[in-house]
Amino acid sequence: MVGIIDLNTTEEDETTPSSVSLSSPSSSSASALSASNLSPPGSSASSTVCLELWHACAGPLISLPKRGSVVVYFPQGHLEQLPDLPLAACDLPSHIFCRVVDVKLHAEAANDDVYAQVSLVPENEQIGQELKERKIEGDGEEEDMKAAVKSRTPHMFCKTLTASDTSTHGGFSVPRRAAEDCFPPLDYSQQRPSQELVAKDLHGFEWRFRHIYRGQPRRHLLTTGWSAFVNKKKLVSGDAVLFLRGADGELRLGIRRAAQVKCGATLPAQCSQQLNHSTLTDVVNAISMRSVFNIYYNPRASLSEFIIPFHKFLKSLDHSFSIGMRFKMRFETEDAAERRYVGMITGISDLDPARWPGSKWRCLRVRWDDMETSRHSRVSPWEIEPSGPVSSCSTFMAPGLKRSRSGLPSSKHEFPVPDGIGVSDFGESSRFQKVLQGQEILSFNTPYDGVDQNRHLSETRRCVPSSLGSGIATRRNGAEGPVASSDVSHKGIGCSESFRLHKVLQGQEIIPRSPFRRSPTSNDVSENGCFGISDGVQMTSSRNGWSAMMQGYNTHMRPPTQVSSPSSVLMFQQACNPISNPSPAYNLSDHEEQGIGIQSWFRNSETCDGKRMSSHSEHICRRDDQWGISSFGVSRDHIQHGIAQSTFRGGHDIVTSCKSSCRLFGFQLTEDRHVANKDDDVSIPATSLKPGSSFLPHVGEQFHLKPPAITNAVGSNCTKGILQQHPENYHIY
Amino acid sequence: MVGIIDLNTTEEDETTPSSVSLSSPSSSSASALSASNLSPPGSSASSTVCLELWHACAGPLISLPKRGSVVVYFPQGHLEQLPDLPLAACDLPSHIFCRVVDVKLHAEAANDDVYAQVSLVPENEQIGQELKERKIEGDGEEEDMKAAVKSRTPHMFCKTLTASDTSTHGGFSVPRRAAEDCFPPLDYSQQRPSQELVAKDLHGFEWRFRHIYRGQPRRHLLTTGWSAFVNKKKLVSGDAVLFLRGADGELRLGIRRAAQVKCGATLPAQCSQQLNHSTLTDVVNAISMRSVFNIYYNPRASLSEFIIPFHKFLKSLDHSFSIGMRFKMRFETEDAAERRYVGMITGISDLDPARWPGSKWRCLRVRWDDMETSRHSRVSPWEIEPSGPVSSCSTFMAPGLKRSRSGLPSSKHEFPVPDGIGVSDFGESSRFQKVLQGQEILSFNTPYDGVDQNRHLSETRRCVPSSLGSGIATRRNGAEGPVASSDVSHKGIGCSESFRLHKVLQGQEIIPRSPFRRSPTSNDVSENGCFGISDGVQMTSSRNGWSAMMQGYNTHMRPPTQVSSPSSVLMFQQACNPISNPSPAYNLSDHEEQGIGIQSWFRNSETCDGKRMSSHSEHICRRDDQWGISSFGVSRDHIQHGIAQSTFRGGHDIVTSCKSSCRLFGFQLTEDRHVANKDDDVSIPATSLKPGSSFLPHVGEQFHLKPPAITNAVGSNCTKGILQQHPENYHIY
DNA sequence: CTGTGGGCATCTAGCCGACAA
DNA sequence: TTGTCGGCTAGATGCCCACAG
């Protein structure tokens, strides 16, 4: 391991399982990664801004194209971002294959927003064909950078600022282990230990803070200098700061503003936006001359990426998207965590038939299950993961469950599916997730019991007040019976139950991938079910013919049915049924042996959870590794191994993350004893609801662009944190 | 007069002549202007920012192309401003004729810098030919806008902030007459009159200030709210604020930063800069398609304008620039006044022969008399005014004067001139000006004495310490004798002396134009001397053939030798010899009758003083009226009339401007009794030098980008103000 | 462990006239 | 006329702990 220190090793209170969950079950994968000899990617790419800091500030979902790789550039999407661009009569195709000549990382001088300058040179159309043929190794090549970044980012933490942190009254309360991990050690023998910290921000500006350790009980604080920083950066509670100690020992400092301020992204002060102005005609020029042009990409201000890695684009063509198909899509919540939204395709058509006929840019019209506004009513195929009729569901789901979807308003466009494998399961789970979002922490430790889970689960669900939404909850309750009975009727009860439960936790981003799906039959079903058969409205072809060619490539693209590695299944089952084999999950020394750091572990769970429902194992980690940066950096079966384990534990830990807003790589640092307390009754969550917190969707008025200095509504404690994760009326982008 | 109120009419202490000089001798011209029925130019042009405020913030030298006019666009100059533009292989000609479709005024959100968005559409090359043929009326059309702006800007003042103004200790001290002119009247019957002022900045943001009238003696102050404004705008002493009360009575507020911050213009925060990024390829596109493209022009950040009005470009082709030719060029000093630098052409060549062969952009290599750095070592022909051998000098300059230039290091490249009219006179004056820059206020009232001036002048010069610069001063002193004697040996002693003295005052921007120059003989000399005869290296032709065509048009362009209007001569003589006819210069009621406001009067003196040495009267006011906006807005003989008078009085007043930093339209508001005090001895200035103020060029270290809150070195008083006007090591651009 | 708040010392902003340039 | 200063005060800053979740 290169410079990664496991925070947990220094802790004395590791008896709480949630703390354990911070450790690294996928350590073997990570160490395998760091062992792989990667070329340092940051040398010239981070010319302006520290690479690690940039990525830390960009957030977990953001990835960048790798230099030298081939991407698909969508002028249409580019144009969308330019508010008042004089519509130069550009006669560009809807997408252009380009090679990434360079990637420069920058930060806005005004607000520290990170953005990237991507230099592209247009490629000829043959590049697609060529790449297609050597696609496999191309994919393999692209799994390095992010992992390399991670391995070189030993010590960092990210804390969402509390009201106290941002008030003028006091300083910044540093989470204990964050201070111990990132800051130089204090001389605790002194009565009042203190030191001066110097941290460079994105622009290289040095900020100085007095770091003291005082109070009863003792705690780490940044006092002098902190207020100046808050003022200069215009930080408000809800924003996050992140400290990062590089390999050179230098402290770096970034900020990640709450999602609210993204609304201000259209301000003229946003130079990265402005820089794009009239770049489009550059493209016109560059294409004819095969010269370089620059794209400025502000990941936190952009609605959608308009530079898509080639292989991601290619893969999106694998799927035959049809109306009625359900899908998932990842977003970032206000507190920098990610969550997944579920929706359904309601139409496939050109966004702008006049100017961009046949473009796939946002060609899918969708409706979301829990976003009621019309924003984001269109997505591009590569943005979503089909989560429609997944064949493996049928192995333990009762057919009767399908009926439950009839009560869902979103099922209007459902299409008949070949063999009874409907979208109901995911529709159901997504509804349930919605229910959870308004609630206090639920005792999700129940699946670990391994006994009598069904009763607990049923009770949990019944805790949902019937006032949820126009009788849907009650109807859902009516469908509950078959679910439980179907679970019980299967042999692998522990796994199936945890699977279902984790699906429920989608709001916290964890959905375990069922190993059962790996059976050849389930694969066949998947191939011939929703994904393989195009029984809905087909996507229109891109006018340059590429799309059709790509689609014809569908089956060829797929590797032969993969045999899952035994270790993967084993690890998953271990995690899935801790009663039968608790030590891997709870043994403190486990992760130490494996030598994995918290950071990379979390990244893993973040990275891969979106792939679990895809029909092929090769799709695992596809979304976040889109730019060829693997969280693991290991061969594919290792990845599967890691996922199987980390998925489960990630789900566990994400629940605990509600307790605190301090996190590593966007995830919570703090463990919560309640979560793993096996004696807790499942009914507790309902009773522990804060008075005033509502089960109904939150109205957007709670979220101000600039919240008052002291506002409990923003990120002040666990309850609010969960509530914030449910932006019914508030939209992140 | 439309809305112009003369500040002086309300004053009781008008006995001081310098106060008189604030009034408006050229009022008849101005009123003629305002009478002319102009289409309001600001309606759509000021869509974003108040037109008057924009111009006030931009500074006196800045003018903008008029919508519908034809300009010459220099992609090369545009490219120069873009720091890291990927050099797109643009195959553009060095200059492109364009029509101005629109001009939008903006201000940077970050720092309130004003900039303009100029929408251009390429014209065919014939437009040049067409315009050439109707050039005269085209010129006439273009003399409206700035005048219109001025006539609609009734009440405004601009004050350079003092250390006290910017300190946190107190508020903003409002000059009395500024407050009385711009602010709503206070109820002086109260013991402590106060009111709240609301002023909108460039972005329309409202700032509120408490305006009080207190202290002993009473003075106007802005207290509450002022500090917030200073902090938000990051104002430091030396910056200037300007208040403007529009016709609607609304108070507006702008800032004009000290020239220092221009160094920060390359910051990424400068969106206007960034907006230009890759616009160049827009041009490539637009030219082929004849479509509109946008240029973002930040007048206070740009080194040079790269959009030149057509007629200005045309006129620059009139001159056959030759090596050794001396010229003048206007700059803006740190305290927003303008000054002229004098230099000599040392070479004529392509700036970038490879990429822009034959381009006239900065085709002139120059050396400045008093700027020792290599910056600005190249200028474009239209930026400068030839000031070479002016024939009129010979009428009252002794031939022996020429010898004085032998001691000048800048005369190395001097060329022989046809009839003994050399560049020495201007070389001499520019050297002397340099001497003055390091000094306290000199008693420049001496020329008005009309008697015994030569002795005074000689003494004044001898006050210059010999330590000035490597023996140059002594050598100059050696040349002093002939100068004085030549002056005495002429009949028109009063005029010639004042002429010479005003030349000395170039740092304060006033050089009277000698009426003697108007004689036909002097015109002939001028035509055949330096200007008409191309005895030096000729400018290379532009590759598209336009330049050659234009040059062939040289003599055609010139109107027949113009007979100067009698009134012009009369006025000048009046001004030149106040002893013989003092009333027009000092009579208070004079300007009232003529009804001219201070603002337009000052603008006049600023605008036109650069033309006095040009060989043709039609060249008067050419430079500042480049965009077709006349300060007078009247026919040409009126202009001459106005210039002849305002020139002199401007010279007078600019001297007083050292005393105070409050000004109208960049000029001082305050009168200085000392200036007109005829009994003052000329030796006083030398003795009144502050201890510590140096005659040597100031080193740039005195000027910080962000000076400390309290720094006497920056604009705190008169002495410093003068010193600041001498940026030996500090360069404005 | 850490967010919040009370207590309290200190600093600063900001208002005043005095004074002098 | 106005720039700067000393005096003064109210409010903000910022450090401390206690307390509680």
CSV table of N, CA, C and O in Angstrom, one decimal, chain B residues 324-355:
chain,number,residue,atom,x,y,z
B,324,GLY,N,13.0,57.6,-37.3
B,324,GLY,CA,13.5,58.9,-36.7
B,324,GLY,C,12.4,59.9,-36.5
B,324,GLY,O,12.6,60.9,-35.8
B,325,MET,N,11.3,59.6,-37.0
B,325,MET,CA,10.2,60.5,-36.8
B,325,MET,C,9.8,60.5,-35.3
B,325,MET,O,9.7,59.4,-34.7
B,326,ARG,N,9.5,61.6,-34.8
B,326,ARG,CA,9.1,61.7,-33.4
B,326,ARG,C,7.5,61.8,-33.4
B,326,ARG,O,6.9,62.2,-34.3
B,327,PHE,N,7.0,61.3,-32.3
B,327,PHE,CA,5.6,61.2,-32.2
B,327,PHE,C,5.2,61.4,-30.7
B,327,PHE,O,6.0,61.3,-29.8
B,328,LYS,N,3.9,61.5,-30.6
B,328,LYS,CA,3.3,61.5,-29.2
B,328,LYS,C,2.2,60.4,-29.1
B,328,LYS,O,1.7,60.0,-30.1
B,329,MET,N,2.0,60.0,-27.9
B,329,MET,CA,0.9,59.0,-27.7
B,329,MET,C,0.4,59.2,-26.3
B,329,MET,O,1.1,59.5,-25.4
B,330,ARG,N,-0.9,59.1,-26.3
B,330,ARG,CA,-1.6,59.3,-25.0
B,330,ARG,C,-1.7,58.1,-24.2
B,330,ARG,O,-2.0,57.0,-24.7
B,331,PHE,N,-1.5,58.3,-22.9
B,331,PHE,CA,-1.8,57.2,-22.0
B,331,PHE,C,-2.6,57.7,-20.8
B,331,PHE,O,-2.8,58.9,-20.7
B,332,GLU,N,-3.0,56.8,-20.0
B,332,GLU,CA,-3.7,57.2,-18.8
B,332,GLU,C,-2.8,57.0,-17.6
B,332,GLU,O,-2.2,55.9,-17.5
B,333,THR,N,-2.7,57.9,-16.8
B,333,THR,CA,-1.9,57.8,-15.6
B,333,THR,C,-2.6,57.0,-14.6
B,333,THR,O,-3.8,56.7,-14.7
B,334,GLU,N,-1.9,56.7,-13.5
B,334,GLU,CA,-2.5,55.9,-12.4
B,334,GLU,C,-3.8,56.6,-11.8
B,334,GLU,O,-4.7,55.9,-11.4
B,335,ASP,N,-3.7,57.9,-11.8
B,335,ASP,CA,-4.8,58.6,-11.1
B,335,ASP,C,-5.8,59.0,-12.2
B,335,ASP,O,-6.5,60.1,-12.0
B,336,ALA,N,-5.9,58.3,-13.2
B,336,ALA,CA,-7.0,58.4,-14.2
B,336,ALA,C,-6.9,59.7,-15.0
B,336,ALA,O,-7.8,60.0,-15.8
B,337,ALA,N,-5.9,60.4,-14.8
B,337,ALA,CA,-5.7,61.5,-15.7
B,337,ALA,C,-4.9,61.0,-16.9
B,337,ALA,O,-4.5,59.9,-16.9
B,338,GLU,N,-4.8,61.8,-17.9
B,338,GLU,CA,-4.1,61.3,-19.1
B,338,GLU,C,-2.8,62.1,-19.2
B,338,GLU,O,-2.7,63.2,-18.8
B,339,ARG,N,-1.9,61.4,-19.8
B,339,ARG,CA,-0.6,62.1,-20.1
B,339,ARG,C,-0.1,61.6,-21.4
B,339,ARG,O,-0.6,60.6,-21.9
B,340,ARG,N,0.8,62.4,-21.9
B,340,ARG,CA,1.3,62.0,-23.2
B,340,ARG,C,2.7,61.6,-23.1
B,340,ARG,O,3.5,62.2,-22.4
B,341,TYR,N,3.1,60.6,-23.8
B,341,TYR,CA,4.5,60.2,-23.9
B,341,TYR,C,5.0,60.5,-25.3
B,341,TYR,O,4.3,60.4,-26.3
B,342,VAL,N,6.2,60.8,-25.3
B,342,VAL,CA,6.9,61.2,-26.5
B,342,VAL,C,7.9,60.2,-26.9
B,342,VAL,O,8.6,59.7,-26.0
B,343,GLY,N,8.0,59.9,-28.1
B,343,GLY,CA,9.0,58.9,-28.5
B,343,GLY,C,9.4,59.1,-29.9
B,343,GLY,O,9.0,60.1,-30.6
B,344,MET,N,10.1,58.2,-30.4
B,344,MET,CA,10.6,58.3,-31.8
B,344,MET,C,10.5,56.9,-32.4
B,344,MET,O,10.7,55.9,-31.8
B,345,ILE,N,10.2,56.9,-33.7
B,345,ILE,CA,10.2,55.7,-34.4
B,345,ILE,C,11.6,55.2,-34.7
B,345,ILE,O,12.4,56.0,-35.2
B,346,THR,N,11.9,54.0,-34.3
B,346,THR,CA,13.2,53.5,-34.6
B,346,THR,C,13.2,52.4,-35.6
B,346,THR,O,14.3,51.9,-35.9
B,347,GLY,N,12.0,52.0,-36.0
B,347,GLY,CA,12.0,50.9,-37.0
B,347,GLY,C,10.6,50.7,-37.5
B,347,GLY,O,9.6,51.0,-36.8
B,348,ILE,N,10.5,50.2,-38.7
B,348,ILE,CA,9.2,49.8,-39.2
B,348,ILE,C,9.3,48.4,-39.8
B,348,ILE,O,10.1,48.2,-40.7
B,349,SER,N,8.6,47.5,-39.2
B,349,SER,CA,8.7,46.2,-39.7
B,349,SER,C,7.5,45.4,-39.2
B,349,SER,O,6.8,45.8,-38.3
B,350,ASP,N,7.3,44.3,-39.8
B,350,ASP,CA,6.2,43.4,-39.4
B,350,ASP,C,6.5,42.9,-38.0
B,350,ASP,O,7.6,42.5,-37.6
B,351,LEU,N,5.4,42.9,-37.2
B,351,LEU,CA,5.6,42.3,-35.8
B,351,LEU,C,5.8,40.8,-35.9
B,351,LEU,O,6.6,40.2,-35.2
B,352,ASP,N,5.0,40.2,-36.8
B,352,ASP,CA,5.1,38.8,-36.9
B,352,ASP,C,5.1,38.5,-38.4
B,352,ASP,O,4.1,38.2,-39.0
B,353,PRO,N,6.3,38.5,-39.0
B,353,PRO,CA,6.3,38.4,-40.5
B,353,PRO,C,5.8,37.0,-41.0
B,353,PRO,O,5.3,36.9,-42.1
B,354,ALA,N,5.9,36.1,-40.1
B,354,ALA,CA,5.5,34.7,-40.6
B,354,ALA,C,4.0,34.6,-40.7
B,354,ALA,O,3.5,34.2,-41.7
B,355,ARG,N,3.4,35.0,-39.6
B,355,ARG,CA,1.9,34.8,-39.6
B,355,ARG,C,1.1,36.0,-40.1
B,355,ARG,O,0.0,35.8,-40.6
